[in-house]
Amino acid sequence: MKRLVGVLFAVMSATSVLAAKTTTWQGASGANWNVAGNWDNGIPESGDSVVLTGTDSVNDIVGLSLAGITFSGSTGIALSGEAITLTGGETAMSFEG
């Protein structure tokens, strides 16, 4: 039984890692994060990474835990709304542009 539990845990962990994605903010349908049309690869979920471009946005997703956030672009970006937990260690936040 212990071996079966260990195998199931390993499979579930691998599935979680594979399911994580990076999605880039487009802002085509307003400022709220919980709108699919605002992202190029779907609404971010816990474990994902996001790239925020040069437009302001509002995180309206409660309890979101991201692997990383990249701020991209040469203009200022204002981010407001719900708290975000970063889980990616020292490389969880980066700046481009």
PDB file of C-alpha atoms in Angstrom, residues 24-30 32-40 42-43:
ATOM      1  CA  THR A  24       1.147  36.853 -21.181  1.00  0.00           C
ATOM      2  CA  TRP A  25      -1.131  39.786 -20.380  1.00  0.00           C
ATOM      3  CA  GLN A  26      -2.888  41.234 -23.450  1.00  0.00           C
ATOM      4  CA  GLY A  27      -5.508  43.412 -21.748  1.00  0.00           C
ATOM      5  CA  ALA A  28      -7.844  43.138 -24.739  1.00  0.00           C
ATOM      6  CA  SER A  29     -10.994  42.769 -22.619  1.00  0.00           C
ATOM      7  CA  GLY A  30     -10.494  45.211 -19.758  1.00  0.00           C
ATOM      8  CA  ASN A  32      -9.306  42.160 -14.739  1.00  0.00           C
ATOM      9  CA  TRP A  33      -7.134  39.059 -14.600  1.00  0.00           C
ATOM     10  CA  ASN A  34     -10.099  36.669 -14.420  1.00  0.00           C
ATOM     11  CA  VAL A  35     -11.047  37.265 -18.077  1.00  0.00           C
ATOM     12  CA  ALA A  36      -9.692  34.759 -20.609  1.00  0.00           C
ATOM     13  CA  GLY A  37      -9.576  37.359 -23.403  1.00  0.00           C
ATOM     14  CA  ASN A  38      -6.940  39.316 -21.469  1.00  0.00           C
ATOM     15  CA  TRP A  39      -4.341  36.512 -21.683  1.00  0.00           C
ATOM     16  CA  ASP A  40      -2.620  34.796 -24.603  1.00  0.00           C
ATOM     17  CA  GLY A  42      -5.526  31.413 -20.586  1.00  0.00           C
ATOM     18  CA  ILE A  43      -6.277  32.830 -17.141  1.00  0.00           C
TER      19      ILE A  43
END
